[in-house]
């Protein structure tokens, strides 16, 4: 009887021990399961791209931005320290001491050549300006032409009565790559077109000849008149019709014509 009672006590203790033991941890979730923790990965990489390079402020104020050439295809190989391509102005002629004068209302021809051996980056356009000496901050845009153009006729009459009228003055002619700007490159411009500034010409309003106010020998456009510009033509024609030493021909010719009409 005692043996049976002891066996029951031993069995009860074994059952109680199993019920109070810790449960084993659950198995890990299979790979790819949505219950897996998510790790944060720091982003990597380098920003790319270039910003426009400002050119130092010029004497006339304002900053320039060096543009990117617009031509398509591979860019030509160039040395930034190489010479720039130059513009040679043919007309108006370069006469600083006696600049050519043009009547307002006439057509004025501007012509030039470009050193193509040094031009590696074709301009977007060629821009032509006129700047009066007495108002150096005013700029008259004469024209904007394609890069292959080598001459341009400016009809000055078109600007006589607009909101920005031309004035009688000596003007500075400026021609340049319209994409780069009138002041060109200060450094590293090899292969680009160099601006040309400095050719002078005058504009005046034609007037009737008056010995008291018209001085054809003066470079001051205010002292000149239309007769000054046409005098070389009329003098040449007179010289061809009546050579030196034959001034007597004119009175005789008039007398003959008058007699013929009387008959």
Coordinates of C-alpha atoms in Angstrom, one line a residue:
X1 CA 0.0 0.0 0.0
X2 CA 2.8 2.4 0.8
X3 CA 4.5 1.5 -2.5
X4 CA 1.4 2.4 -4.4
X5 CA 1.1 5.7 -2.6
X6 CA 4.7 6.6 -3.3
X7 CA 4.3 5.9 -7.0
X8 CA 1.4 8.2 -7.2
X9 CA 3.3 11.1 -5.5
X10 CA 6.3 10.6 -8.0
X11 CA 4.0 10.7 -11.0
X12 CA 2.2 13.8 -9.8
X13 CA 5.5 15.7 -9.3
X14 CA 6.7 14.8 -12.8
X15 CA 3.4 16.1 -14.3
X16 CA 3.7 19.4 -12.4
X17 CA 7.3 19.9 -13.5
X18 CA 6.4 19.6 -17.2
X19 CA 3.5 22.1 -17.0
X20 CA 5.8 24.8 -15.4
X21 CA 8.8 24.5 -17.8
X22 CA 9.4 27.4 -20.4
X23 CA 8.1 27.0 -23.9
X24 CA 10.7 26.7 -26.6
X25 CA 11.1 29.9 -28.9
X26 CA 9.1 29.8 -32.2
X27 CA 11.1 28.9 -35.3
X28 CA 12.4 31.9 -37.4
X29 CA 10.3 33.0 -40.3
X30 CA 11.3 31.7 -43.7
X31 CA 13.4 33.9 -45.9
X32 CA 11.4 36.5 -47.9
X33 CA 8.7 36.6 -45.3
X34 CA 7.1 40.0 -44.7
X35 CA 7.8 39.6 -41.0
X36 CA 11.5 40.1 -41.4
X37 CA 12.9 43.4 -40.0
X38 CA 13.8 46.1 -42.6
X39 CA 17.3 47.6 -42.5
X40 CA 17.9 51.3 -43.6
X41 CA 20.6 51.6 -46.3
X42 CA 22.3 55.0 -46.6
X43 CA 22.0 56.5 -50.1
X44 CA 25.3 56.9 -52.1
X45 CA 26.3 58.8 -55.3
X46 CA 27.7 62.1 -56.5
X47 CA 25.8 65.1 -57.9
X48 CA 26.7 65.7 -61.5
X49 CA 26.3 68.7 -63.9
X50 CA 28.0 72.1 -64.4
X51 CA 26.8 75.6 -63.7
X52 CA 27.4 78.7 -65.9
X53 CA 30.8 80.4 -65.2
X54 CA 30.4 84.1 -64.6
X55 CA 32.8 86.5 -66.2
X56 CA 34.1 89.3 -64.1
X57 CA 32.1 92.5 -64.3
X58 CA 33.2 94.7 -67.2
X59 CA 33.6 98.4 -67.3
X60 CA 30.1 98.9 -68.8
X61 CA 28.4 97.0 -66.0
X62 CA 26.7 93.7 -65.9
X63 CA 28.0 90.1 -65.8
X64 CA 28.4 87.7 -68.7
X65 CA 27.7 84.0 -68.7
X66 CA 30.0 81.9 -70.8
X67 CA 27.5 80.0 -73.0
X68 CA 27.6 76.4 -74.2
X69 CA 28.0 76.2 -78.0
X70 CA 24.8 75.2 -79.7
X71 CA 26.3 73.2 -82.6
X72 CA 25.4 69.5 -82.7
X73 CA 27.8 66.6 -83.0
X74 CA 31.2 66.2 -81.4
X75 CA 32.9 69.4 -80.3
X76 CA 36.1 70.2 -82.1
X77 CA 39.3 69.9 -80.2
X78 CA 40.6 73.3 -79.1
X79 CA 43.3 74.8 -76.9
X80 CA 41.7 77.4 -74.6
X81 CA 45.0 79.4 -74.7
X82 CA 45.0 79.5 -78.5
X83 CA 44.3 82.8 -80.3
X84 CA 40.7 83.8 -80.9
X85 CA 39.3 84.1 -84.4
X86 CA 39.4 87.8 -85.5
X87 CA 36.9 90.0 -87.5
X88 CA 38.4 92.4 -90.1
X89 CA 36.0 95.2 -90.9
X90 CA 36.2 96.4 -94.5
X91 CA 33.4 98.9 -94.6
X92 CA 33.1 101.5 -93.1
X93 CA 36.8 102.2 -93.7
X94 CA 39.0 102.6 -90.6
X95 CA 39.6 106.4 -90.6
X96 CA 39.7 107.6 -87.0
X97 CA 41.0 111.0 -87.9
X98 CA 38.5 111.5 -90.6
X99 CA 35.6 109.0 -90.2
X100 CA 33.2 108.5 -93.1
X101 CA 29.9 110.4 -92.8
X102 CA 26.5 109.1 -93.9
X103 CA 23.3 111.0 -94.3
X104 CA 20.5 109.8 -92.1
X105 CA 17.9 108.2 -94.4
X106 CA 20.5 106.5 -96.6
X107 CA 21.5 102.9 -96.9
X108 CA 24.9 102.2 -95.2
X109 CA 26.9 99.1 -96.2
X110 CA 28.8 97.2 -93.5
X111 CA 31.1 94.4 -94.6
X112 CA 33.7 92.2 -92.9
X113 CA 35.8 89.0 -93.1
X114 CA 36.4 86.4 -90.4
X115 CA 39.6 84.4 -89.9
X116 CA 38.1 80.9 -90.4
X117 CA 41.4 79.2 -89.7
X118 CA 41.0 80.0 -86.0
X119 CA 37.2 79.8 -85.7
X120 CA 36.4 76.4 -84.2
X121 CA 33.1 77.2 -82.5
X122 CA 30.6 78.7 -84.9
X123 CA 28.6 81.6 -83.4
X124 CA 24.8 81.4 -83.1
X125 CA 24.6 84.8 -84.9
X126 CA 26.6 87.9 -85.7
X127 CA 25.4 91.1 -84.0
X128 CA 26.1 94.6 -85.2
X129 CA 25.8 97.7 -82.9
X130 CA 26.3 101.4 -83.2
X131 CA 27.1 103.5 -80.1
X132 CA 27.0 107.3 -80.2
X133 CA 30.0 109.0 -78.6
X134 CA 27.9 111.6 -76.9
X135 CA 25.6 109.0 -75.4
X136 CA 27.9 106.0 -74.8
X137 CA 25.3 104.1 -72.7
X138 CA 22.9 104.0 -75.6
X139 CA 23.3 101.2 -78.1
X140 CA 21.5 100.9 -81.4
X141 CA 21.4 97.4 -82.7
X142 CA 22.0 97.7 -86.4
X143 CA 21.3 94.1 -87.3
X144 CA 21.5 90.4 -86.3
X145 CA 22.7 88.1 -89.1
X146 CA 23.5 84.4 -89.6
X147 CA 27.1 83.4 -88.8
X148 CA 28.1 82.9 -92.5
X149 CA 27.1 86.5 -93.4
X150 CA 29.9 88.9 -94.5
X151 CA 28.0 92.1 -95.3
X152 CA 24.8 93.9 -94.2
X153 CA 23.0 97.0 -95.5
X154 CA 21.6 99.1 -92.8
X155 CA 18.6 101.3 -93.8
X156 CA 19.2 104.2 -91.4
X157 CA 15.9 105.8 -92.5
X158 CA 13.9 103.1 -90.6
X159 CA 15.1 104.6 -87.3
X160 CA 14.5 108.2 -88.0
X161 CA 11.1 108.5 -86.4
X162 CA 10.8 105.6 -84.0
X163 CA 10.8 105.7 -80.2
X164 CA 14.6 105.5 -80.1
X165 CA 15.6 107.9 -82.9
X166 CA 19.1 108.2 -84.2
X167 CA 21.0 111.4 -83.5
X168 CA 23.6 113.3 -85.4
X169 CA 26.9 112.1 -83.9
X170 CA 30.1 110.1 -84.4
X171 CA 29.3 106.4 -83.8
X172 CA 31.5 103.5 -82.8
X173 CA 30.7 100.3 -84.7
X174 CA 30.8 97.0 -82.8
X175 CA 30.5 93.5 -84.3
X176 CA 30.6 90.3 -82.2
X177 CA 29.4 86.8 -81.6
X178 CA 25.8 87.3 -80.4
X179 CA 25.9 84.2 -78.2
X180 CA 29.1 85.3 -76.3
X181 CA 28.2 88.9 -76.0
X182 CA 29.8 92.2 -77.0
X183 CA 32.7 92.0 -74.5
X184 CA 33.9 88.6 -75.7
X185 CA 36.1 86.3 -73.6
X186 CA 38.5 87.6 -71.0
X187 CA 40.4 84.2 -70.8
X188 CA 40.4 80.8 -72.3
X189 CA 38.6 81.9 -75.5
X190 CA 40.7 80.0 -78.0
X191 CA 38.6 79.0 -81.0
X192 CA 35.8 81.5 -80.4
X193 CA 35.2 84.7 -82.3
X194 CA 36.7 87.9 -81.0
X195 CA 34.7 91.1 -80.9
X196 CA 35.7 94.0 -83.1
X197 CA 35.1 97.5 -81.6
X198 CA 36.5 100.8 -82.7
X199 CA 35.5 101.6 -86.3
X200 CA 34.1 105.1 -86.4
X201 CA 31.5 106.7 -88.7
X202 CA 29.2 109.7 -88.5
X203 CA 25.5 110.3 -89.1
X204 CA 23.9 113.6 -90.0
X205 CA 20.7 115.1 -91.3
X206 CA 21.0 116.5 -94.8
X207 CA 20.6 120.3 -94.9
X208 CA 20.6 122.9 -97.6
X209 CA 24.0 124.4 -98.4
X210 CA 24.7 127.7 -96.5
X211 CA 28.2 129.2 -96.6
X212 CA 27.6 130.7 -93.2
X213 CA 26.7 127.5 -91.4
X214 CA 28.1 124.7 -93.6
X215 CA 31.8 123.8 -93.3
X216 CA 32.7 120.8 -95.5
X217 CA 36.2 120.7 -94.1
X218 CA 35.0 120.1 -90.5
X219 CA 34.8 116.6 -88.9
X220 CA 32.0 118.0 -86.7
X221 CA 28.8 116.5 -88.1
X222 CA 26.9 119.6 -86.8
X223 CA 28.9 121.8 -89.1
X224 CA 28.4 119.8 -92.3
X225 CA 25.5 119.5 -94.7
X226 CA 24.3 117.4 -97.5
X227 CA 26.3 119.4 -100.0
X228 CA 29.5 118.2 -98.3
X229 CA 28.8 114.6 -99.1
X230 CA 27.8 115.2 -102.7
X231 CA 30.4 117.8 -103.6
X232 CA 33.0 115.2 -104.6
X233 CA 30.5 113.8 -107.1
X234 CA 29.4 117.1 -108.5
X235 CA 33.0 118.3 -108.7
X236 CA 34.1 115.2 -110.6
X237 CA 31.2 115.5 -113.0
X238 CA 32.0 119.2 -113.6
X239 CA 35.6 118.3 -114.2
X240 CA 34.8 115.7 -116.7
X241 CA 32.4 118.0 -118.7
X242 CA 34.6 121.2 -118.4
X243 CA 38.3 120.4 -118.1
X244 CA 40.7 122.9 -116.6
X245 CA 41.3 125.9 -118.9
X246 CA 38.0 125.5 -120.8
X247 CA 35.8 127.6 -118.5
X248 CA 34.8 129.7 -121.5
X249 CA 32.9 126.7 -123.0
X250 CA 29.9 127.1 -120.7
X251 CA 28.9 130.7 -121.7
X252 CA 29.3 129.8 -125.4
X253 CA 27.2 126.7 -125.0
X254 CA 24.5 128.7 -123.2
X255 CA 24.5 131.3 -126.0
X256 CA 24.2 128.7 -128.7
X257 CA 21.3 127.0 -127.0
X258 CA 19.5 130.3 -126.4
X259 CA 19.9 131.2 -130.1
X260 CA 18.5 127.8 -131.2
X261 CA 15.5 128.2 -129.0
X262 CA 14.9 131.8 -130.4
X263 CA 14.8 130.4 -133.9

